[in-house]
mmCIF file of C-alpha atoms in Angstrom:
data_model
loop_
_atom_site.group_PDB
_atom_site.id
_atom_site.type_symbol
_atom_site.label_atom_id
_atom_site.label_comp_id
_atom_site.label_asym_id
_atom_site.label_seq_id
_atom_site.Cartn_x
_atom_site.Cartn_y
_atom_site.Cartn_z
ATOM 1 C CA UNK A 1 -12.752 -92.037 28.520
ATOM 2 C CA UNK A 2 -10.961 -93.517 25.541
ATOM 3 C CA UNK A 3 -8.434 -91.258 23.794
ATOM 4 C CA UNK A 4 -9.496 -90.238 20.354
ATOM 5 C CA UNK A 5 -7.611 -91.517 17.356
ATOM 6 C CA UNK A 6 -6.695 -88.883 14.853
ATOM 7 C CA UNK A 7 -7.131 -89.804 11.199
ATOM 8 C CA UNK A 8 -3.934 -90.211 9.196
ATOM 9 C CA UNK A 9 -5.405 -89.348 5.839
ATOM 10 C CA UNK A 10 -7.669 -91.265 3.434
ATOM 11 C CA UNK A 11 -9.312 -92.994 6.377
ATOM 12 C CA UNK A 12 -6.074 -94.669 7.585
ATOM 13 C CA UNK A 13 -5.380 -95.334 11.254
ATOM 14 C CA UNK A 14 -1.912 -96.070 12.731
ATOM 15 C CA UNK A 15 -2.817 -99.753 12.724
ATOM 16 C CA UNK A 16 -4.166 -99.707 9.198
ATOM 17 C CA UNK A 17 -2.431 -102.225 6.889
ATOM 18 C CA UNK A 18 -1.549 -99.397 4.507
ATOM 19 C CA UNK A 19 -0.236 -96.924 7.075
ATOM 20 C CA UNK A 20 3.432 -95.829 6.771
ATOM 21 C CA UNK A 21 4.377 -97.008 10.255
ATOM 22 C CA UNK A 22 2.926 -100.468 9.664
ATOM 23 C CA UNK A 23 4.622 -100.745 6.293
ATOM 24 C CA UNK A 24 8.042 -100.000 7.831
ATOM 25 C CA UNK A 25 7.448 -102.582 10.547
ATOM 26 C CA UNK A 26 6.396 -105.214 8.013
ATOM 27 C CA UNK A 27 9.204 -104.513 5.551
ATOM 28 C CA UNK A 28 11.841 -104.833 8.256
ATOM 29 C CA UNK A 29 15.350 -103.463 8.858
ATOM 30 C CA UNK A 30 16.479 -103.857 5.253
ATOM 31 C CA UNK A 31 13.868 -101.403 4.026
ATOM 32 C CA UNK A 32 14.619 -99.003 6.852
ATOM 33 C CA UNK A 33 18.337 -99.063 6.021
ATOM 34 C CA UNK A 34 17.596 -98.594 2.317
ATOM 35 C CA UNK A 35 15.593 -95.470 3.016
ATOM 36 C CA UNK A 36 18.576 -93.921 4.811
ATOM 37 C CA UNK A 37 21.452 -94.960 2.510
ATOM 38 C CA UNK A 38 22.563 -92.082 0.339
ATOM 39 C CA UNK A 39 24.683 -91.899 -2.795
ATOM 40 C CA UNK A 40 27.528 -90.384 -0.754
ATOM 41 C CA UNK A 41 27.659 -93.576 1.320
ATOM 42 C CA UNK A 42 27.985 -95.756 -1.778
ATOM 43 C CA UNK A 43 30.498 -93.456 -3.469
ATOM 44 C CA UNK A 44 32.642 -93.341 -0.348
ATOM 45 C CA UNK A 45 32.527 -97.111 0.138
ATOM 46 C CA UNK A 46 33.469 -97.855 -3.490
ATOM 47 C CA UNK A 47 36.347 -95.347 -3.345
ATOM 48 C CA UNK A 48 37.716 -96.958 -0.173
ATOM 49 C CA UNK A 49 37.427 -100.423 -1.738
ATOM 50 C CA UNK A 50 39.231 -99.309 -4.894
ATOM 51 C CA UNK A 51 41.926 -97.145 -3.308
ATOM 52 C CA UNK A 52 42.511 -99.530 -0.363
ATOM 53 C CA UNK A 53 43.387 -96.720 2.056
ATOM 54 C CA UNK A 54 41.262 -93.994 3.643
ATOM 55 C CA UNK A 55 43.860 -91.367 2.741
ATOM 56 C CA UNK A 56 43.808 -92.145 -0.998
ATOM 57 C CA UNK A 57 40.012 -92.412 -0.982
ATOM 58 C CA UNK A 58 39.783 -88.997 0.698
ATOM 59 C CA UNK A 59 42.117 -87.433 -1.875
ATOM 60 C CA UNK A 60 40.093 -88.924 -4.718
ATOM 61 C CA UNK A 61 36.806 -87.658 -3.283
ATOM 62 C CA UNK A 62 38.290 -84.252 -2.339
ATOM 63 C CA UNK A 63 37.314 -84.805 1.270
ATOM 64 C CA UNK A 64 39.191 -84.943 4.541
ATOM 65 C CA UNK A 65 40.125 -88.354 5.899
ATOM 66 C CA UNK A 66 37.920 -87.872 9.005
ATOM 67 C CA UNK A 67 34.971 -87.095 6.696
ATOM 68 C CA UNK A 68 35.536 -90.344 4.782
ATOM 69 C CA UNK A 69 35.870 -92.288 8.025
ATOM 70 C CA UNK A 70 32.633 -90.740 9.351
ATOM 71 C CA UNK A 71 30.696 -91.541 6.165
ATOM 72 C CA UNK A 72 31.975 -95.103 6.214
ATOM 73 C CA UNK A 73 30.985 -95.465 9.878
ATOM 74 C CA UNK A 74 27.474 -94.176 9.059
ATOM 75 C CA UNK A 75 27.111 -96.831 6.356
ATOM 76 C CA UNK A 76 28.280 -99.563 8.719
ATOM 77 C CA UNK A 77 25.797 -98.371 11.361
ATOM 78 C CA UNK A 78 23.021 -98.627 8.782
ATOM 79 C CA UNK A 79 24.218 -102.079 7.737
ATOM 80 C CA UNK A 80 24.546 -103.217 11.342
ATOM 81 C CA UNK A 81 27.865 -104.888 10.590
ATOM 82 C CA UNK A 82 31.502 -104.144 9.807
ATOM 83 C CA UNK A 83 32.188 -103.697 6.093
ATOM 84 C CA UNK A 84 35.825 -102.562 6.140
ATOM 85 C CA UNK A 85 38.722 -103.540 8.376
ATOM 86 C CA UNK A 86 41.120 -100.643 9.004
ATOM 87 C CA UNK A 87 44.804 -101.238 9.668
ATOM 88 C CA UNK A 88 48.211 -99.632 9.317
ATOM 89 C CA UNK A 89 48.707 -101.361 5.999
ATOM 90 C CA UNK A 90 45.450 -99.988 4.573
ATOM 91 C CA UNK A 91 41.883 -101.233 4.385
ATOM 92 C CA UNK A 92 40.459 -104.659 3.641
ATOM 93 C CA UNK A 93 36.850 -105.601 2.994
ATOM 94 C CA UNK A 94 35.114 -108.036 5.294
ATOM 95 C CA UNK A 95 33.047 -110.864 3.742
ATOM 96 C CA UNK A 96 29.966 -108.647 4.195
ATOM 97 C CA UNK A 97 31.833 -105.789 2.523
ATOM 98 C CA UNK A 98 32.818 -108.011 -0.403
ATOM 99 C CA UNK A 99 29.181 -108.960 -0.930
ATOM 100 C CA UNK A 100 27.950 -105.365 -0.612
ATOM 101 C CA UNK A 101 30.615 -104.089 -3.029
ATOM 102 C CA UNK A 102 29.098 -106.067 -5.912
ATOM 103 C CA UNK A 103 25.909 -104.029 -5.715
ATOM 104 C CA UNK A 104 27.481 -100.722 -4.694
ATOM 105 C CA UNK A 105 29.672 -100.774 -7.812
ATOM 106 C CA UNK A 106 26.706 -101.545 -10.057
ATOM 107 C CA UNK A 107 24.670 -98.681 -8.553
ATOM 108 C CA UNK A 108 27.427 -96.068 -8.786
ATOM 109 C CA UNK A 109 28.343 -97.071 -12.343
ATOM 110 C CA UNK A 110 24.699 -96.928 -13.426
ATOM 111 C CA UNK A 111 24.287 -93.452 -11.917
ATOM 112 C CA UNK A 112 27.476 -92.210 -13.567
ATOM 113 C CA UNK A 113 26.282 -93.507 -16.939
ATOM 114 C CA UNK A 114 22.846 -91.972 -16.458
ATOM 115 C CA UNK A 115 24.360 -88.614 -15.536
ATOM 116 C CA UNK A 116 26.633 -88.733 -18.590
ATOM 117 C CA UNK A 117 23.657 -89.368 -20.866
ATOM 118 C CA UNK A 118 21.633 -86.536 -19.332
ATOM 119 C CA UNK A 119 24.455 -84.003 -19.557
ATOM 120 C CA UNK A 120 25.894 -85.223 -22.831
ATOM 121 C CA UNK A 121 29.343 -85.242 -21.247
ATOM 122 C CA UNK A 122 31.963 -87.928 -20.791
ATOM 123 C CA UNK A 123 30.233 -90.285 -23.221
ATOM 124 C CA UNK A 124 32.984 -92.226 -25.035
ATOM 125 C CA UNK A 125 32.911 -92.122 -28.830
ATOM 126 C CA UNK A 126 34.077 -95.735 -28.942
ATOM 127 C CA UNK A 127 33.593 -98.450 -26.297
ATOM 128 C CA UNK A 128 36.498 -99.256 -24.008
ATOM 129 C CA UNK A 129 37.588 -102.477 -22.330
ATOM 130 C CA UNK A 130 39.528 -102.662 -19.066
ATOM 131 C CA UNK A 131 41.456 -105.917 -19.054
ATOM 132 C CA UNK A 132 43.852 -107.378 -16.474
ATOM 133 C CA UNK A 133 46.085 -110.447 -16.520
ATOM 134 C CA UNK A 134 48.806 -112.277 -14.679
ATOM 135 C CA UNK A 135 52.339 -111.523 -15.905
ATOM 136 C CA UNK A 136 52.725 -115.137 -17.003
ATOM 137 C CA UNK A 137 49.632 -115.066 -19.218
ATOM 138 C CA UNK A 138 50.048 -111.585 -20.681
ATOM 139 C CA UNK A 139 51.867 -113.083 -23.676
ATOM 140 C CA UNK A 140 50.856 -115.848 -26.029
ATOM 141 C CA UNK A 141 47.136 -116.536 -25.896
ATOM 142 C CA UNK A 142 46.173 -113.099 -24.585
ATOM 143 C CA UNK A 143 48.211 -111.330 -27.274
ATOM 144 C CA UNK A 144 46.482 -113.343 -29.982
ATOM 145 C CA UNK A 145 43.055 -112.696 -28.442
ATOM 146 C CA UNK A 146 43.638 -108.939 -28.362
ATOM 147 C CA UNK A 147 44.872 -109.034 -31.972
ATOM 148 C CA UNK A 148 41.734 -110.928 -33.015
ATOM 149 C CA UNK A 149 39.525 -108.444 -31.137
ATOM 150 C CA UNK A 150 41.328 -105.599 -32.906
ATOM 151 C CA UNK A 151 40.362 -107.109 -36.268
ATOM 152 C CA UNK A 152 36.703 -107.123 -35.240
ATOM 153 C CA UNK A 153 36.648 -103.825 -33.342
ATOM 154 C CA UNK A 154 39.498 -101.639 -34.657
ATOM 155 C CA UNK A 155 38.273 -98.447 -32.959
ATOM 156 C CA UNK A 156 37.636 -99.852 -29.484
ATOM 157 C CA UNK A 157 39.832 -98.736 -26.612
ATOM 158 C CA UNK A 158 41.647 -101.443 -24.657
ATOM 159 C CA UNK A 159 43.651 -100.951 -21.475
ATOM 160 C CA UNK A 160 45.634 -103.882 -20.073
ATOM 161 C CA UNK A 161 46.831 -104.034 -16.480
ATOM 162 C CA UNK A 162 49.283 -106.605 -15.141
ATOM 163 C CA UNK A 163 49.089 -107.867 -11.569
ATOM 164 C CA UNK A 164 49.110 -110.872 -9.284
ATOM 165 C CA UNK A 165 45.969 -112.927 -8.752
ATOM 166 C CA UNK A 166 44.751 -111.075 -5.605
ATOM 167 C CA UNK A 167 45.085 -107.786 -7.514
ATOM 168 C CA UNK A 168 43.046 -109.162 -10.420
ATOM 169 C CA UNK A 169 40.267 -110.304 -8.080
ATOM 170 C CA UNK A 170 40.273 -107.015 -6.188
ATOM 171 C CA UNK A 171 40.073 -105.023 -9.428
ATOM 172 C CA UNK A 172 37.118 -107.085 -10.651
ATOM 173 C CA UNK A 173 35.202 -106.753 -7.390
ATOM 174 C CA UNK A 174 35.743 -103.001 -7.179
ATOM 175 C CA UNK A 175 34.684 -102.420 -10.783
ATOM 176 C CA UNK A 176 38.115 -101.220 -11.950
ATOM 177 C CA UNK A 177 38.489 -104.242 -14.262
ATOM 178 C CA UNK A 178 35.910 -105.639 -16.705
ATOM 179 C CA UNK A 179 37.481 -109.052 -17.292
ATOM 180 C CA UNK A 180 40.714 -110.740 -16.232
ATOM 181 C CA UNK A 181 42.770 -113.769 -17.156
ATOM 182 C CA UNK A 182 44.153 -115.481 -14.081
ATOM 183 C CA UNK A 183 43.859 -118.429 -11.733
ATOM 184 C CA UNK A 184 41.252 -119.882 -9.426
ATOM 185 C CA UNK A 185 41.729 -118.764 -5.803
ATOM 186 C CA UNK A 186 40.507 -119.900 -2.401
ATOM 187 C CA UNK A 187 36.682 -119.939 -2.109
ATOM 188 C CA UNK A 188 36.677 -116.957 0.276
ATOM 189 C CA UNK A 189 38.559 -114.854 -2.298
ATOM 190 C CA UNK A 190 36.282 -115.960 -5.145
ATOM 191 C CA UNK A 191 33.112 -114.506 -3.620
ATOM 192 C CA UNK A 192 31.277 -112.703 -6.412
ATOM 193 C CA UNK A 193 33.752 -113.955 -9.053
ATOM 194 C CA UNK A 194 33.236 -116.581 -11.770
ATOM 195 C CA UNK A 195 36.046 -118.696 -13.229
ATOM 196 C CA UNK A 196 36.002 -120.344 -16.666
ATOM 197 C CA UNK A 197 38.900 -122.666 -17.494
ATOM 198 C CA UNK A 198 40.896 -121.855 -20.632
ATOM 199 C CA UNK A 199 43.940 -124.104 -20.333
ATOM 200 C CA UNK A 200 46.320 -125.816 -17.919
ATOM 201 C CA UNK A 201 49.702 -124.081 -17.770
ATOM 202 C CA UNK A 202 52.848 -126.248 -17.783
ATOM 203 C CA UNK A 203 56.500 -125.265 -17.356
ATOM 204 C CA UNK A 204 59.081 -124.810 -20.100
ATOM 205 C CA UNK A 205 62.864 -124.486 -19.874
ATOM 206 C CA UNK A 206 64.115 -122.110 -22.577
ATOM 207 C CA UNK A 207 67.326 -120.462 -23.778
ATOM 208 C CA UNK A 208 68.520 -118.473 -26.739
ATOM 209 C CA UNK A 209 69.209 -120.666 -29.806
ATOM 210 C CA UNK A 210 72.983 -120.090 -29.499
ATOM 211 C CA UNK A 211 73.116 -121.347 -25.897
ATOM 212 C CA UNK A 212 75.570 -124.262 -25.353
ATOM 213 C CA UNK A 213 72.736 -126.463 -24.081
ATOM 214 C CA UNK A 214 70.584 -125.623 -27.119
ATOM 215 C CA UNK A 215 73.394 -126.311 -29.579
ATOM 216 C CA UNK A 216 73.595 -129.841 -28.186
ATOM 217 C CA UNK A 217 70.242 -130.547 -29.860
ATOM 218 C CA UNK A 218 67.360 -132.471 -28.314
ATOM 219 C CA UNK A 219 69.537 -134.437 -25.957
ATOM 220 C CA UNK A 220 67.630 -135.087 -22.675
ATOM 221 C CA UNK A 221 68.913 -132.915 -19.837
ATOM 222 C CA UNK A 222 68.613 -133.318 -16.084
ATOM 223 C CA UNK A 223 67.920 -130.385 -13.744
ATOM 224 C CA UNK A 224 71.504 -130.682 -12.513
ATOM 225 C CA UNK A 225 72.707 -129.842 -16.041
ATOM 226 C CA UNK A 226 71.020 -126.451 -15.759
ATOM 227 C CA UNK A 227 72.772 -125.378 -12.584
ATOM 228 C CA UNK A 228 76.027 -124.575 -14.396
ATOM 229 C CA UNK A 229 74.290 -121.545 -15.936
ATOM 230 C CA UNK A 230 72.490 -118.504 -14.481
ATOM 231 C CA UNK A 231 68.830 -119.346 -13.860
ATOM 232 C CA UNK A 232 65.813 -117.083 -14.283
ATOM 233 C CA UNK A 233 62.794 -118.201 -12.233
ATOM 234 C CA UNK A 234 59.410 -116.764 -11.192
ATOM 235 C CA UNK A 235 59.201 -114.641 -8.049
ATOM 236 C CA UNK A 236 58.808 -116.220 -4.619
ATOM 237 C CA UNK A 237 55.310 -117.060 -3.432
ATOM 238 C CA UNK A 238 53.790 -117.433 -6.894
ATOM 239 C CA UNK A 239 52.192 -120.581 -8.282
ATOM 240 C CA UNK A 240 54.828 -120.962 -11.054
ATOM 241 C CA UNK A 241 57.593 -120.625 -8.448
ATOM 242 C CA UNK A 242 56.090 -123.494 -6.433
ATOM 243 C CA UNK A 243 56.133 -125.582 -9.610
ATOM 244 C CA UNK A 244 59.799 -124.734 -10.268
ATOM 245 C CA UNK A 245 60.771 -125.666 -6.717
ATOM 246 C CA UNK A 246 58.807 -128.920 -7.075
ATOM 247 C CA UNK A 247 60.596 -129.592 -10.352
ATOM 248 C CA UNK A 248 64.008 -129.542 -8.643
ATOM 249 C CA UNK A 249 62.787 -131.342 -5.496
ATOM 250 C CA UNK A 250 61.402 -134.206 -7.627
ATOM 251 C CA UNK A 251 64.956 -134.806 -8.872
ATOM 252 C CA UNK A 252 66.538 -134.616 -5.448
ATOM 253 C CA UNK A 253 67.940 -131.139 -5.919
ATOM 254 C CA UNK A 254 67.275 -127.726 -4.395
ATOM 255 C CA UNK A 255 66.777 -124.545 -6.359
ATOM 256 C CA UNK A 256 70.375 -123.236 -6.630
ATOM 257 C CA UNK A 257 71.463 -119.810 -5.344
ATOM 258 C CA UNK A 258 72.664 -117.038 -7.619
ATOM 259 C CA UNK A 259 69.439 -117.002 -9.600
ATOM 260 C CA UNK A 260 67.414 -114.092 -10.991
ATOM 261 C CA UNK A 261 63.858 -113.943 -9.650
ATOM 262 C CA UNK A 262 61.310 -111.843 -11.503
ATOM 263 C CA UNK A 263 57.672 -111.659 -12.493
ATOM 264 C CA UNK A 264 58.529 -109.468 -15.478
ATOM 265 C CA UNK A 265 58.227 -111.508 -18.659
ATOM 266 C CA UNK A 266 59.859 -108.762 -20.733
ATOM 267 C CA UNK A 267 62.907 -108.574 -18.442
ATOM 268 C CA UNK A 268 63.310 -112.363 -18.317
ATOM 269 C CA UNK A 269 62.947 -112.625 -22.080
ATOM 270 C CA UNK A 270 65.520 -109.917 -22.792
ATOM 271 C CA UNK A 271 68.015 -111.398 -20.321
ATOM 272 C CA UNK A 272 67.602 -114.828 -21.904
ATOM 273 C CA UNK A 273 68.198 -113.448 -25.407
ATOM 274 C CA UNK A 274 71.417 -111.607 -24.526
ATOM 275 C CA UNK A 275 73.070 -114.103 -22.149
ATOM 276 C CA UNK A 276 73.553 -117.762 -21.362
ATOM 277 C CA UNK A 277 70.762 -117.652 -18.787
ATOM 278 C CA UNK A 278 68.305 -120.540 -18.579
ATOM 279 C CA UNK A 279 64.729 -119.381 -18.120
ATOM 280 C CA UNK A 280 62.262 -121.683 -16.326
ATOM 281 C CA UNK A 281 58.819 -120.275 -16.972
ATOM 282 C CA UNK A 282 55.183 -121.149 -17.699
ATOM 283 C CA UNK A 283 55.005 -122.066 -21.367
ATOM 284 C CA UNK A 284 52.382 -119.616 -22.664
ATOM 285 C CA UNK A 285 54.435 -116.407 -22.233
ATOM 286 C CA UNK A 286 57.171 -117.827 -24.463
ATOM 287 C CA UNK A 287 55.050 -119.704 -27.001
ATOM 288 C CA UNK A 288 55.283 -116.962 -29.652
ATOM 289 C CA UNK A 289 59.075 -116.866 -29.276
ATOM 290 C CA UNK A 290 59.263 -120.643 -29.566
ATOM 291 C CA UNK A 291 57.040 -120.679 -32.647
ATOM 292 C CA UNK A 292 59.302 -118.097 -34.319
ATOM 293 C CA UNK A 293 62.469 -119.865 -33.144
ATOM 294 C CA UNK A 294 63.665 -116.800 -31.252
ATOM 295 C CA UNK A 295 63.932 -118.999 -28.166
ATOM 296 C CA UNK A 296 64.597 -122.708 -27.862
ATOM 297 C CA UNK A 297 62.899 -125.170 -25.481
ATOM 298 C CA UNK A 298 65.327 -127.603 -23.857
ATOM 299 C CA UNK A 299 64.500 -131.288 -23.503
ATOM 300 C CA UNK A 300 64.102 -131.295 -19.722
ATOM 301 C CA UNK A 301 61.571 -133.521 -17.864
ATOM 302 C CA UNK A 302 59.355 -130.785 -16.430
ATOM 303 C CA UNK A 303 56.634 -131.908 -13.982
ATOM 304 C CA UNK A 304 53.325 -133.137 -15.331
ATOM 305 C CA UNK A 305 51.347 -130.978 -12.878
ATOM 306 C CA UNK A 306 49.796 -127.960 -14.572
ATOM 307 C CA UNK A 307 48.175 -124.813 -13.199
ATOM 308 C CA UNK A 308 44.639 -123.972 -14.426
ATOM 309 C CA UNK A 309 44.307 -120.570 -16.075
ATOM 310 C CA UNK A 310 40.980 -119.068 -17.091
ATOM 311 C CA UNK A 311 38.642 -116.119 -17.511
ATOM 312 C CA UNK A 312 37.703 -114.235 -14.341
ATOM 313 C CA UNK A 313 34.567 -112.090 -14.347
ATOM 314 C CA UNK A 314 31.991 -110.697 -11.921
ATOM 315 C CA UNK A 315 29.212 -113.147 -11.096
ATOM 316 C CA UNK A 316 25.700 -112.057 -11.967
ATOM 317 C CA UNK A 317 26.911 -109.136 -14.088
ATOM 318 C CA UNK A 318 26.618 -109.767 -17.843
ATOM 319 C CA UNK A 319 29.780 -108.674 -19.700
ATOM 320 C CA UNK A 320 29.708 -105.722 -22.032
ATOM 321 C CA UNK A 321 29.597 -106.466 -25.739
ATOM 322 C CA UNK A 322 33.313 -105.719 -26.061
ATOM 323 C CA UNK A 323 34.240 -107.872 -23.046
ATOM 324 C CA UNK A 324 32.099 -110.679 -24.435
ATOM 325 C CA UNK A 325 33.937 -110.547 -27.757
ATOM 326 C CA UNK A 326 37.316 -110.759 -26.035
ATOM 327 C CA UNK A 327 36.101 -113.707 -23.970
ATOM 328 C CA UNK A 328 34.918 -115.411 -27.177
ATOM 329 C CA UNK A 329 38.344 -114.850 -28.748
ATOM 330 C CA UNK A 330 40.065 -116.379 -25.727
ATOM 331 C CA UNK A 331 37.791 -119.439 -25.911
ATOM 332 C CA UNK A 332 38.440 -119.870 -29.636
ATOM 333 C CA UNK A 333 42.210 -119.758 -29.174
ATOM 334 C CA UNK A 334 42.503 -121.842 -26.008
#
């Protein structure tokens, strides 16, 4: 005797093309995972990506660290792959995590905006732009672009963060930054990020106008002539520092000891203005000072190699109106 088949409603059988069980089988694991992912999973993942440690993410979410770890593990079980690497130094996204973050950020931001509209709370009166830049590009072109944006949008809010290139990329991917001005990175680090060239950055050797080397006029100077004075150079491990080291190596000299190493443009500028220091720096941060004759560029044969600098933004995510206007200003001035 054949077992009877119970109807599933509207004449459907378990093998019917429109039955729920068949639909799940046909749609596959992605649909099954989607049906089980909750907002708490996305919120937790984005917080971990932005805070870069489970402890800080837990504090931000007002949860215990084990609760954050459990939620993250649930999400990874649903994804069927590791999204975050945990270590003593903090957390780091895997390639799969980097890809997932692009969409998780978009979803959480959209929900936050929708909730703000429904409740009438936390809706900004004026738009705001979150901008980030390398220390060596925070002056010059970027200053002029912000000034031009201010003329067009005087009531817009603008926040500017300064960081190294990995920090700029991380901020963009996690949604903490809307647009950045930095450098191209390795392909693995550029996943989900677009780069648009603005200019190629070259080195400049500058002093205060009263410096003994500046008083000598435009007389050509060798790198060896600089070593009799305190030097200010970019911090170790940065692209400009590699260029400075190459500059001395090309003339058969090593970067001398007793130098000041810093990524702070404001500190280097102030030290140059009040002492006989010689500052070797990318040209754009000092261009305004050179134009106004507050600093003087020495006639030194700096290397012809230049570092590309450009606009960094999230791929596939159209910029806000305000971000678009800043990007237009940067293009006009470059």
